[in-house]
């Protein structure tokens, strides 16, 4: 298939570009590079042995998207483009609703104009809000607790109304849990900010001696060791989940919602131990107050994705840690930015 990847130069989209291309699909990337670098395209070409077609532009430019869909004879769209920093979304809600919600509406208008009705959307486990029970299945009530989460929920609601209005749409809504890790080449991965907000990139910076210690946000949760528990999933497993979702919706219409996680929760301290194991470095810790908005534990029930998509995450926590470390080492040393 010819597949448009909006936000395909970003962390998850770039890994999906590798998996989809290696599976024989032709991908085209549309990205405005607001949170990625042009050099990702060279790195993708290095991994794949051929250039990846791309257009620099914005999903909100409906006319541009319409032209891309037509010129590249696109069959399906994977919609990764969006802003994703929870804290920033609280400060700048208008930007988040504009980029995420208006960007999606613009894309959907362009798709409708070209009669393209196959879409894989990057949603998030954040739409579940505070878990009422665990593991979280796809029928768990949704309740977003910040503007970022609300933008994802609004988009899910829009997609639900669209499929109700026209049975020709084939949509997969993928609710990612905590994507981590990097491609084995070590040349694409999560682009680290100066000081990361997320656990895994932060631990890697400490392991590499670039930050002095890890702040552990609370050790008095009702979990096995008192620290937060999350469902960390290797980004390559996640990317393979997209391939599986695409073949599923190729056969099935409607709105199909899937959790993409491993089904297993790991605590902050377990991740620290795993990192120490693969890096051979000890990670100094300071236990601090709980972070506002955090929940004690969050992990997926994955029965639906495993049955319907015939897909399962297989990579271990050690692989998540070693690939993260490998990428972060390369990123600084070889000036990948
Ligand atoms: P990312 O920031 O690395 O990638 C997003 C890409 O989209 C970037 O390359 C950015 O430049 C581009 N982009 C943003 N707005 C755009 C626009 N209007 N037009 C064109 N390009 C635009 O993020 P990611 O981690 O790869 O996440 C991809 C998607 O998955 C996002 O929608 C995110 O909300 C969702 N998601 C991510 C996580 C996570 O933890 N990484 C978890 C759940 C869901
Ligand atoms: C994991 C655990 C922290 C950093 C976020 C978004 C979510 C989704 C994925 C997009 C928690 C603890 C963290 C640190 C710590 N993104 N922690 N010290 O919060 O589960 O999810 O990313 O959809 O929407 O909210 O991930 O990696 O930030 O935190 O102790 O320096 O690590 O308290 O228990 P989170 P995270």
XYZ file of C-alpha atoms and ligand atoms in Angstrom:
417
model
C 0.000 0.000 0.000
C 0.954 3.657 -0.361
C 0.817 5.090 3.140
C 1.029 8.694 4.279
C 2.690 9.083 7.684
C 1.842 12.452 9.190
C 4.477 13.221 11.813
C 6.572 10.450 10.274
C 9.869 12.137 11.202
C 8.984 11.929 14.907
C 9.856 9.272 17.422
C 7.124 6.707 16.773
C 6.442 7.619 13.140
C 10.084 7.089 12.137
C 10.103 3.585 13.625
C 6.806 2.846 11.891
C 8.378 4.054 8.615
C 11.078 1.391 9.001
C 8.674 -1.433 9.829
C 6.186 -0.537 7.072
C 8.878 -0.133 4.411
C 10.537 -3.404 5.396
C 7.116 -5.067 5.093
C 6.921 -3.891 1.465
C 4.738 -0.778 1.787
C 5.607 2.585 0.228
C 5.567 5.373 2.767
C 5.486 9.137 2.349
C 6.246 11.398 5.291
C 4.537 14.719 5.968
C 6.134 16.618 8.839
C 6.525 20.259 9.826
C 9.615 19.399 11.951
C 8.270 21.256 14.980
C 9.549 18.388 17.128
C 11.977 16.506 14.869
C 14.929 17.127 12.595
C 15.335 16.944 8.860
C 18.312 14.639 9.474
C 15.901 11.868 10.526
C 15.231 11.386 6.821
C 18.903 10.724 6.101
C 19.029 8.324 8.998
C 15.950 6.496 7.739
C 17.562 6.256 4.297
C 20.631 4.731 5.920
C 18.577 2.078 7.691
C 16.399 1.306 4.669
C 19.029 1.627 1.940
C 16.825 4.028 -0.028
C 15.405 7.503 0.455
C 11.994 7.961 2.018
C 9.785 10.433 0.131
C 8.824 13.368 2.288
C 7.063 16.706 2.192
C 7.742 19.463 4.675
C 4.383 20.884 5.708
C 1.582 21.005 8.190
C -1.495 18.825 8.607
C -3.541 22.014 9.001
C -2.736 22.906 5.387
C -5.692 21.004 3.910
C -4.853 21.887 0.324
C -1.294 20.582 0.695
C -2.499 17.345 2.290
C -5.074 16.922 -0.473
C -2.338 17.253 -3.102
C -0.059 14.771 -1.351
C -2.860 12.219 -1.090
C -3.555 12.594 -4.801
C 0.003 12.822 -6.128
C 1.306 9.853 -4.160
C -1.869 7.790 -4.773
C -2.211 7.232 -1.051
C -4.304 4.246 0.114
C -4.094 4.742 3.889
C -2.964 7.329 6.414
C -1.194 6.843 9.724
C -1.698 10.010 11.733
C 1.155 10.526 14.202
C 1.435 14.321 13.895
C 0.572 16.190 17.054
C 1.892 17.880 20.148
C 2.349 15.569 23.127
C 3.784 17.298 26.209
C 1.221 17.129 28.995
C 2.663 20.052 31.024
C 2.937 22.289 27.975
C -0.673 21.489 27.048
C -1.802 22.994 30.357
C 0.105 26.205 29.544
C -0.884 26.355 25.878
C -4.255 24.620 25.429
C -5.165 26.604 22.304
C -2.021 25.390 20.528
C -2.790 21.815 21.505
C -6.395 21.897 20.297
C -5.348 23.706 17.134
C -2.547 21.325 16.239
C -4.094 18.086 17.388
C -7.824 18.563 16.811
C -7.869 21.118 13.966
C -4.917 19.273 12.351
C -6.926 16.049 12.389
C -10.051 17.704 10.979
C -7.994 19.189 8.167
C -6.506 15.778 7.407
C -9.953 14.155 7.452
C -11.291 16.791 5.043
C -8.429 16.115 2.650
C -8.982 12.363 2.954
C -12.694 12.695 2.270
C -11.994 14.874 -0.770
C -9.815 12.076 -2.174
C -12.149 9.293 -1.063
C -9.429 7.801 1.158
C -11.072 6.271 4.199
C -8.412 4.137 5.844
C -6.844 5.718 8.916
C -4.656 4.606 11.824
C -4.715 7.189 14.605
C -2.158 7.634 17.421
C -4.243 7.809 20.561
C -3.023 7.362 24.111
C -3.747 5.488 27.311
C -4.062 8.943 28.828
C -7.705 8.932 27.602
C -8.562 6.497 30.419
C -7.718 9.062 33.129
C -7.273 7.592 36.605
C -7.813 3.818 36.353
C -11.009 2.537 37.989
C -9.664 -1.011 37.623
C -6.570 -2.705 36.235
C -5.555 -3.881 33.728
C -7.217 -1.255 31.573
C -9.314 -2.758 28.796
C -10.669 -0.821 25.843
C -14.108 -0.564 27.509
C -12.746 1.235 30.555
C -14.528 4.621 30.866
C -12.598 7.505 29.366
C -11.894 10.721 31.202
C -9.019 12.933 30.194
C -7.487 15.058 32.926
C -5.424 17.570 30.941
C -5.738 19.444 27.608
C -3.416 16.982 25.820
C -5.573 14.038 26.883
C -8.748 15.944 26.033
C -7.408 16.649 22.535
C -6.954 12.889 22.008
C -10.405 12.167 23.394
C -12.027 14.833 21.190
C -10.371 13.246 18.164
C -11.597 9.786 19.167
C -15.126 11.210 19.491
C -14.871 12.870 16.071
C -13.718 9.578 14.540
C -16.625 7.785 16.188
C -19.128 10.255 14.694
C -17.502 9.895 11.275
C -17.724 6.124 11.213
C -21.360 6.355 12.372
C -22.108 8.676 9.443
C -20.360 6.636 6.741
C -19.721 2.914 6.936
C -16.927 3.104 4.363
C -14.412 4.380 6.878
C -11.871 1.873 8.178
C -10.303 3.349 11.305
C -7.932 2.032 13.958
C -7.516 4.055 17.106
C -4.378 2.846 18.863
C -4.078 3.703 22.538
C -0.363 3.592 23.273
C 0.837 2.971 26.801
C 4.458 4.068 27.520
C 6.585 3.788 24.368
C 10.330 3.570 25.061
C 13.509 2.263 23.425
C 14.901 2.741 19.955
C 15.714 0.988 16.689
C 18.615 -1.459 16.968
C 20.754 0.686 14.636
C 20.923 3.311 17.394
C 20.456 6.090 14.847
C 16.764 6.809 15.322
C 15.104 7.126 18.713
C 13.373 9.572 20.980
C 14.843 13.005 20.433
C 15.886 13.982 23.935
C 14.998 17.452 25.166
C 17.558 19.259 27.303
C 16.015 17.875 30.446
C 13.627 15.024 29.718
C 10.255 14.821 31.474
C 9.798 11.115 30.905
C 11.390 8.410 32.984
C 13.408 6.403 30.460
C 15.253 9.248 28.719
C 15.925 10.763 32.134
C 17.440 7.554 33.531
C 19.604 7.260 30.400
C 20.976 10.761 30.942
C 21.858 9.840 34.531
C 23.462 6.559 33.420
C 25.588 8.507 30.932
C 26.645 10.988 33.609
C 24.877 13.928 31.954
C 22.476 14.432 34.870
C 23.504 13.837 38.483
C 20.568 11.788 39.811
C 17.050 10.634 39.122
C 14.170 12.223 41.017
C 11.804 9.434 41.973
C 8.384 11.043 42.138
C 6.999 9.338 45.207
C 7.692 5.991 46.868
C 4.502 5.803 48.905
C 2.086 4.586 46.221
C 0.095 1.441 46.769
C 2.360 -0.586 44.448
C 4.833 -3.406 45.008
C 7.713 -1.088 45.958
C 5.815 2.198 46.438
C 6.930 3.752 43.126
C 4.767 4.353 40.046
C 3.999 1.410 37.782
C 3.647 1.746 33.998
C 3.276 -0.452 30.941
C 6.506 0.274 29.051
C 6.425 -0.944 25.454
C 9.371 -1.104 23.052
C 8.842 1.328 20.183
C 9.634 -1.414 17.623
C 6.863 -3.588 19.082
C 4.601 -0.543 18.886
C 5.598 0.045 15.251
C 4.836 -3.592 14.431
C 1.433 -3.086 16.092
C 0.718 -0.442 13.436
C 1.457 -2.883 10.647
C -0.909 -5.385 12.262
C -3.602 -2.724 12.732
C -3.313 -1.724 9.087
C -3.912 -5.250 7.849
C -6.810 -5.565 10.291
C -8.626 -2.457 9.078
C -7.903 -3.378 5.491
C -10.406 -6.186 6.120
C -12.710 -4.489 8.604
C -14.596 -1.198 8.511
C -15.747 0.965 11.396
C -13.867 2.386 14.366
C -11.617 -0.212 15.959
C -9.971 0.684 19.253
C -6.904 -1.198 20.497
C -4.592 -0.919 23.460
C -0.943 -1.199 22.470
C 0.991 -2.224 25.551
C 2.658 -5.319 26.924
C 0.005 -6.055 29.551
C 2.670 -5.950 32.242
C 3.420 -3.116 34.640
C 6.947 -2.271 35.803
C 7.815 0.114 38.595
C 10.186 3.053 38.486
C 12.644 1.142 40.671
C 12.420 -1.943 38.447
C 13.298 0.206 35.443
C 16.207 1.739 37.339
C 17.529 -1.747 38.199
C 17.200 -2.897 34.601
C 19.102 0.178 33.423
C 21.828 -0.408 35.955
C 22.065 -3.984 34.686
C 22.526 -3.063 31.029
C 24.700 0.015 31.584
C 26.884 -1.317 34.386
C 26.458 2.104 36.028
C 24.679 2.809 39.269
C 21.857 5.359 39.022
C 21.799 7.730 42.005
C 18.250 8.426 43.222
C 16.468 11.097 45.220
C 12.957 10.394 46.343
C 10.835 13.529 46.014
C 7.142 14.397 46.222
C 4.622 12.792 43.914
C 4.271 14.553 40.558
C 0.893 16.293 40.110
C -1.427 14.334 37.846
C 0.429 11.009 38.198
C -1.468 7.810 38.953
C -0.066 4.919 40.997
C -0.317 2.287 38.293
C -1.388 2.059 34.674
C -1.142 -1.012 32.467
C -3.087 -2.530 29.628
C -5.244 -5.535 29.050
C -3.992 -6.687 25.679
C -6.374 -9.570 24.919
C -8.197 -7.633 22.201
C -5.074 -6.587 20.286
C -3.549 -10.002 20.671
C -6.683 -11.798 19.382
C -7.814 -9.396 16.655
C -4.432 -8.193 15.442
C -2.473 -11.417 16.054
C 0.136 -9.115 17.527
C 1.983 -9.143 20.816
C 4.802 -7.086 22.242
C 7.783 -9.417 22.621
C 10.791 -7.252 23.463
C 12.101 -7.288 27.028
C 12.742 -4.468 29.480
C 16.472 -5.121 29.001
C 16.077 -4.508 25.261
C 14.145 -1.312 26.005
C 16.966 -0.089 28.260
C 19.898 -1.111 26.072
C 18.415 0.399 22.916
C 17.592 3.641 24.750
C 21.149 3.845 26.025
C 22.631 3.005 22.630
C 20.633 5.747 20.924
C 21.367 8.371 23.565
C 25.104 7.598 23.367
C 25.065 7.939 19.579
C 22.850 10.984 19.661
C 25.364 13.130 21.471
C 28.603 11.524 20.264
C 27.799 11.459 16.557
C 25.845 14.698 16.440
C 22.732 13.076 15.042
C 20.650 16.208 15.566
P 7.011 13.246 18.237
O 6.860 14.637 18.721
O 8.349 12.628 18.282
O 6.451 13.113 16.750
C 5.401 13.904 16.255
C 5.839 14.447 14.904
O 4.776 15.215 14.361
C 7.057 15.362 14.987
O 7.992 14.977 14.001
C 6.500 16.753 14.700
O 7.450 17.574 14.059
C 5.315 16.430 13.821
N 4.202 17.385 13.864
C 3.592 17.911 14.954
N 2.574 18.685 14.583
C 2.516 18.648 13.221
C 1.667 19.223 12.267
N 0.658 20.010 12.614
N 1.902 18.968 10.954
C 2.917 18.161 10.595
N 3.759 17.580 11.457
C 3.561 17.832 12.762
O 5.957 12.355 19.059
P 5.810 10.774 19.121
O 6.244 10.337 20.459
O 6.373 10.155 17.909
O 4.225 10.660 19.099
C 3.508 10.429 17.913
C 2.037 10.437 18.230
O 1.766 9.456 19.220
C 1.533 11.759 18.802
O 0.268 12.023 18.257
C 1.435 11.489 20.290
O 0.450 12.274 20.889
C 1.059 10.024 20.302
N 1.464 9.343 21.553
C 2.760 9.378 21.951
C 3.141 8.753 23.146
C 4.557 8.816 23.659
O 4.771 8.596 24.855
N 5.555 9.083 22.823
C 2.177 8.071 23.897
C 0.861 8.040 23.442
C 0.515 8.679 22.258
C 6.535 7.181 34.303
C 6.719 6.994 35.804
C 6.574 9.026 37.076
C 10.219 10.875 35.478
C 3.551 10.223 29.935
C 2.335 11.013 29.532
C 1.351 10.128 28.795
C 2.021 9.411 27.617
C 3.343 8.805 27.982
C 1.454 10.501 25.534
C 5.745 7.812 36.653
C 7.972 8.425 37.189
C 9.176 10.009 35.735
C 11.173 11.121 36.497
C 9.997 9.604 37.944
N 2.253 10.273 26.509
N 9.068 9.382 36.952
N 11.029 10.468 37.702
O 3.614 10.026 33.075
O 3.252 7.542 32.619
O 3.164 9.129 30.765
O 4.165 9.701 28.750
O 0.324 10.160 25.337
O 0.295 10.939 28.377
O 1.727 11.528 30.713
O 5.348 8.644 31.785
O 7.784 8.460 31.772
O 6.738 10.614 32.560
O 6.559 8.592 34.007
O 9.908 9.041 39.048
O 12.122 11.916 36.344
O 8.035 7.459 36.167
O 6.172 9.571 38.307
O 5.414 7.035 37.767
P 3.792 8.865 32.185
P 6.683 9.144 32.469
